[in-house]
């Protein structure tokens, strides 16, 4: 039997399920990019508030594939979320009430235009915003070039410009657009990607956006390993039902949102979301400490032949290196919000990484290094240089990334990165990689940093004692 509205009551009592009447829901949120992270994180928060306010259900829009719609459509949008903690618990999430794809252009645009829609959220990963190294819309990107000449929407910015134009024409009123991706100042960056395209295509629309659209920044956090066969099998055992696409994540989740909405906002506070005027301290702590250390474990761990974050944390020289990096090299660059104790935050992140219930693939974290490292490590390195601190340790994950690129080049295994071609062409040449301004900006001209990377790169040579490089 398949999970669906009709079989919800067949679930065992141990599995939590929607306590609200799904037939009374209206879609107040359009979410673009309903991948695993969205379904693990935001959709679960929404599921928690729909009993109190049924106006915030989610219309999920997948721009690049039909996989989610194909899997969840026959299940009425329902799916199971496994929370991997000391004990695993299961919860069926009911907040997605509509599944759209790019094939249904008019339905997507009308959903963005509808007055009942008051929030558009996105998880399209760093590369989905098509920004250049300065944070403006990348007008040289081929997909953006096509959109500038009036082609049908294909990028996030293109869809939103078309959707907001439809909203303006329909008198749909003010709306909030909220990025839930791991970018510094994600609200500001999201605004650039949408507004720059609108300004080039239709200056009146750009002015309408200034008056009607807010772009709050957010910090999102929950470790979400990709769905695998082990999960599928355990879900069948726990629920007694077939679920075409269950999701897993750690028990911990955090969501901090800048309180800058156009009109009313979902009552997320009741579900543990923090609204704040200043989200920057939270974003920096999370991106630099958690994601920066994650990428470090990924690249160094893969060089050491390890597979998961859990294994990396069980490898003393690497776990100790990640901790030193966080405490001595990254933490000094962060001004935490008053309520945050950075040392306790680091302890908690390290404990989460070591969670024995989670097999989080290092190879998954290693994807898209060219898009992630600028936020995760390069900003920290820039701050350390400006403050006169050593960057020797911070150079190690960068050098490990360079060695990882060589591994991929030599093995022929696919390098998952939108800049794969340029990266593979430069693999083996640290100076050429450091000259990529879209990744390193002016850091590539900083002789102290370049020398530190070259030393770390030599220490991480194939066959070298890698533990010795982790000082
Ligand atoms: C990870 C993140 O895949 C990655 O690059 O670092 O997805 C990380 O698990 C999340 O940001 C945690 O909130």
PDB file of C-alpha atoms in Angstrom, residues 56 92 95 98 100 125 148 152 242 275 334 352 417:
ATOM      1  CA  UNK A  56       0.193  28.773   4.522  1.00  0.00           C
ATOM      2  CA  UNK A  92       4.470  12.241   7.719  1.00  0.00           C
ATOM      3  CA  UNK A  95       2.230  20.789   4.045  1.00  0.00           C
ATOM      4  CA  UNK A  98       0.341  21.270  -4.986  1.00  0.00           C
ATOM      5  CA  UNK A 100       4.049  22.097 -10.276  1.00  0.00           C
ATOM      6  CA  UNK A 125      21.520  26.061  -4.131  1.00  0.00           C
ATOM      7  CA  UNK A 148      17.639  39.353 -21.281  1.00  0.00           C
ATOM      8  CA  UNK A 152      10.763  32.049 -21.996  1.00  0.00           C
ATOM      9  CA  UNK A 242       5.482   2.530   0.359  1.00  0.00           C
ATOM     10  CA  UNK A 275      12.580  36.277  13.959  1.00  0.00           C
ATOM     11  CA  UNK A 334      32.683  36.137  13.722  1.00  0.00           C
ATOM     12  CA  UNK A 352      26.164  16.891  15.325  1.00  0.00           C
ATOM     13  CA  UNK A 417      30.244  21.753 -10.163  1.00  0.00           C
TER      14      UNK A 417
END
